[in-house]
Short mmCIF file of C-alpha atoms in Angstrom, two decimals:
data_model
loop_
_atom_site.label_atom_id
_atom_site.label_comp_id
_atom_site.label_asym_id
_atom_site.label_seq_id
_atom_site.Cartn_x
_atom_site.Cartn_y
_atom_site.Cartn_z
CA MET S 1 55.14 0.67 40.02
CA LYS S 2 53.92 3.66 42.96
CA THR S 3 55.84 2.31 45.65
CA ILE S 4 58.95 2.30 43.28
CA SER S 5 58.72 5.88 42.18
CA LEU S 6 58.58 6.69 46.08
CA PHE S 7 61.25 5.26 46.66
CA ALA S 8 62.97 6.41 44.19
CA ARG S 9 62.01 10.29 44.99
CA THR S 10 63.57 8.90 48.38
CA SER S 11 66.57 7.78 47.58
CA MET S 12 67.07 10.65 45.85
CA LEU S 13 66.36 13.27 48.49
CA ALA S 14 68.63 11.38 50.78
CA ALA S 15 71.29 11.20 48.90
CA PRO S 16 72.19 15.01 48.87
CA LEU S 17 71.85 14.55 52.91
CA ALA S 18 74.44 11.94 53.55
CA LEU S 19 76.95 13.17 50.35
CA ALA S 20 77.37 16.21 52.64
CA THR S 21 76.82 15.02 56.33
CA GLY S 22 79.92 12.67 54.95
CA MET S 23 81.61 16.13 53.93
CA ALA S 24 81.22 17.42 57.58
CA SER S 25 82.46 14.35 59.53
CA ALA S 26 85.55 14.17 57.14
CA GLY S 27 86.19 17.76 57.72
CA GLY S 28 85.12 18.82 54.43
CA ILE S 29 83.05 22.05 55.96
CA SER S 30 85.00 23.82 58.58
CA GLU S 31 83.62 24.88 61.61
CA PRO S 32 83.84 28.88 62.61
CA ILE S 33 87.14 30.25 65.08
CA ALA S 34 86.00 32.42 67.31
CA ALA S 35 88.79 34.84 67.57
CA PRO S 36 91.06 35.85 69.79
CA ALA S 37 89.72 38.30 73.01
CA PRO S 38 92.14 41.10 72.67
CA ALA S 39 94.30 41.28 75.41
CA PRO S 40 93.60 44.84 77.57
CA VAL S 41 95.09 47.73 77.36
CA PRO S 42 97.07 49.26 80.10
CA VAL S 43 95.83 52.09 81.60
CA ALA S 44 97.97 54.74 83.12
CA PRO S 45 96.91 55.81 86.28
CA PRO S 46 95.64 59.55 86.95
CA PRO S 47 98.63 62.10 88.45
CA ILE S 48 99.19 62.15 91.37
CA ASP S 49 98.93 65.79 92.74
CA LEU S 50 101.03 66.41 95.45
CA GLY S 51 99.25 69.65 96.60
CA THR S 52 101.64 73.48 97.04
CA ASP S 53 104.84 73.60 98.53
CA TRP S 54 105.05 76.57 100.73
CA THR S 55 108.86 75.43 102.06
CA GLY S 56 111.55 77.69 101.44
CA PHE S 57 112.72 81.66 101.33
CA TYR S 58 111.37 84.10 100.03
CA ALA S 59 111.57 88.28 99.52
CA GLY S 60 110.40 91.03 97.83
CA GLY S 61 108.24 94.58 98.01
CA GLN S 62 105.36 95.90 99.45
CA LEU S 63 102.81 98.75 98.89
CA GLY S 64 99.52 100.26 101.51
CA PHE S 65 98.20 102.59 103.61
CA GLY S 66 98.05 103.35 106.66
CA ARG S 67 96.19 105.26 109.46
CA LEU S 68 96.86 106.26 113.37
CA ASP S 69 94.79 106.73 116.29
CA SER S 70 95.27 107.93 119.51
CA GLY S 71 93.71 110.67 122.59
CA ALA S 72 97.25 112.30 122.58
CA ILE S 73 96.72 113.01 119.02
CA GLU S 74 95.15 116.96 118.25
CA ASP S 75 94.49 117.04 114.69
CA ASP S 76 90.94 117.39 113.19
CA ASP S 77 91.24 113.22 111.76
CA ASP S 78 93.64 110.92 112.30
CA PRO S 79 96.75 110.97 110.45
CA GLU S 80 97.05 108.70 107.86
CA GLY S 81 99.12 108.10 104.38
CA ALA S 82 100.98 105.49 102.01
CA LEU S 83 103.80 103.38 103.13
CA TYR S 84 106.14 101.48 101.14
CA GLY S 85 108.93 98.89 102.12
CA VAL S 86 110.33 95.62 101.67
CA HIS S 87 110.30 92.54 103.38
CA ALA S 88 112.19 89.05 103.37
CA GLY S 89 111.41 85.75 105.32
CA TYR S 90 111.71 82.11 105.58
CA ASN S 91 108.52 78.90 105.20
CA TYR S 92 108.08 75.29 105.81
CA ASP S 93 105.17 73.24 104.39
CA PHE S 94 104.05 71.05 107.33
CA GLY S 95 100.93 69.37 104.69
CA SER S 96 98.66 71.14 106.50
CA ILE S 97 100.36 73.67 108.12
CA VAL S 98 102.53 76.09 107.26
CA LEU S 99 104.48 77.80 109.93
CA GLY S 100 107.14 81.01 109.13
CA GLY S 101 109.09 83.48 110.35
CA GLU S 102 109.55 87.12 108.69
CA ILE S 103 110.73 90.49 109.36
CA ASP S 104 109.46 93.36 106.57
CA TYR S 105 110.42 97.37 107.04
CA ASP S 106 108.96 100.20 105.71
CA LEU S 107 108.59 103.67 105.70
CA THR S 108 105.94 106.21 105.01
CA ASN S 109 105.11 109.66 104.45
CA ILE S 110 102.40 109.59 107.90
CA GLU S 111 102.19 113.20 108.62
CA ILE S 112 100.82 114.62 112.25
CA ASP S 113 99.91 117.95 113.24
CA THR S 114 99.75 118.17 117.58
CA PRO S 115 101.91 117.43 118.58
CA GLU S 116 104.08 118.06 115.25
CA ALA S 117 105.53 114.45 114.27
CA ASP S 118 106.64 112.88 111.19
CA VAL S 119 106.39 109.32 111.02
CA GLU S 120 109.10 107.87 108.93
CA SER S 121 109.33 103.95 109.32
CA VAL S 122 108.27 100.63 110.70
CA ALA S 123 110.11 97.73 111.31
CA ARG S 124 108.59 93.98 111.92
CA ALA S 125 110.01 91.26 113.80
CA LYS S 126 107.02 87.73 111.98
CA LEU S 127 105.60 85.07 113.39
CA LYS S 128 103.05 83.59 110.73
CA LEU S 129 100.90 79.75 111.11
CA GLY S 130 99.33 79.51 108.02
CA TYR S 131 97.17 76.84 106.37
CA ASP S 132 98.28 75.28 103.12
CA ALA S 133 95.02 75.98 100.60
CA GLY S 134 96.71 74.75 97.50
CA ALA S 135 97.65 78.10 95.89
CA PHE S 136 96.15 80.04 98.43
CA MET S 137 97.24 79.88 101.68
CA PRO S 138 95.65 82.74 104.38
CA TYR S 139 97.60 82.92 107.90
CA ILE S 140 97.62 85.06 111.30
CA THR S 141 100.57 86.64 111.90
CA ALA S 142 102.23 88.83 114.99
CA GLY S 143 105.39 89.42 116.30
CA ALA S 144 107.29 93.22 117.86
CA ALA S 145 107.49 96.17 115.49
CA ARG S 146 109.69 99.62 116.43
CA VAL S 147 109.34 102.78 115.78
CA GLU S 148 110.93 105.74 114.19
CA THR S 149 109.72 109.77 114.76
CA THR S 150 110.48 112.97 114.35
CA ASP S 151 110.12 116.41 115.55
CA ASP S 152 108.04 116.79 118.88
CA LEU S 153 108.33 113.27 119.28
CA ASP S 154 111.55 112.16 117.81
CA GLY S 155 112.94 108.60 119.31
CA ASP S 156 112.28 105.05 118.30
CA THR S 157 109.18 103.49 119.64
CA ASP S 158 109.20 99.66 120.73
CA GLY S 159 105.78 97.99 120.29
CA ALA S 160 103.99 95.00 119.42
CA PHE S 161 100.89 93.94 116.15
CA ALA S 162 98.82 91.16 115.26
CA GLY S 163 96.76 90.92 112.41
CA LEU S 164 95.61 89.07 109.00
CA GLY S 165 96.67 87.39 105.42
CA VAL S 166 96.21 85.64 102.32
CA SER S 167 99.38 84.67 100.17
CA TYR S 168 98.69 83.12 96.35
CA MET S 169 101.08 81.40 94.88
CA MET S 170 101.32 82.97 91.12
CA SER S 171 103.52 80.09 89.70
CA ASP S 172 106.70 78.46 91.88
CA ALA S 173 108.85 80.87 91.91
CA ILE S 174 105.81 84.56 92.05
CA ILE S 175 104.14 84.82 95.15
CA LEU S 176 100.80 87.56 95.90
CA GLY S 177 99.56 88.72 98.88
CA GLY S 178 98.17 91.78 100.94
CA GLU S 179 97.84 92.40 105.01
CA VAL S 180 96.63 93.71 107.51
CA LEU S 181 97.84 94.34 111.09
CA GLN S 182 97.61 96.17 113.28
CA HIS S 183 99.68 97.53 115.83
CA GLU S 184 100.32 98.89 120.10
CA PHE S 185 102.92 102.00 120.73
CA GLU S 186 102.87 102.57 124.15
CA ASP S 187 104.61 106.22 125.35
CA VAL S 188 105.94 107.58 121.87
CA ALA S 189 109.03 108.74 121.59
CA ASP S 190 109.23 108.05 126.20
CA ASN S 191 106.20 110.66 126.39
CA ASP S 192 104.06 109.51 129.20
CA GLY S 193 100.12 108.43 128.15
CA ALA S 194 101.28 108.81 123.37
CA ASP S 195 100.23 105.82 123.16
CA VAL S 196 98.97 105.04 119.00
CA ASP S 197 97.71 101.89 118.16
CA ALA S 198 98.04 101.76 113.69
CA THR S 199 96.31 99.96 111.28
CA THR S 200 98.14 99.09 108.56
CA LEU S 201 97.01 97.59 105.39
CA SER S 202 99.61 96.57 102.32
CA LEU S 203 99.82 94.64 99.06
CA ARG S 204 102.45 93.31 98.52
CA ALA S 205 104.62 90.73 95.49
CA SER S 206 107.25 88.29 96.62
CA PHE S 207 109.87 85.82 95.02
CA LYS S 208 110.31 82.48 95.84
CA PHE S 209 113.52 81.26 96.16
#
């Protein structure tokens, strides 16, 4: 009797398991379906910085200060005064190196007491060699200069100059900068021994075309 009872219990437990197995085999219980992986989203490459292009014509004005030094000047203090003028030039950017040429013209209010003379103007023809550092361009410059003086030193005198400068491209059209130049003029107004050195410091603003 116990054997029959045990057999009945086993049959009752096995029946649901067999039923579940049959349903799974017949597709009654669905297997989980894996969701497809999302498609990769294309990422735009970062913008390429092409740097600052200094190539082009420019023109503008400058305002500065000048001082003279000469054994021929008997003033107690070295003559000095303001200068102001205009400039125009062209730069070509080779990548890291910038080559340029420029002309500028300054009027001055520098006066000499002994000998009595006024420095009326200074004109320059420049060559420039710069380094493209992005928005900044440090450069060296040199060239020829002509100074106009009056009274006891009346005449035009040719000389030379060299110096350093830096330009900052504030925008595609506006350039700001500064420049220090050292000039040498010999025998000013054809006076033997009247050699004059001049140092100028100027701030500049230009419009780039």
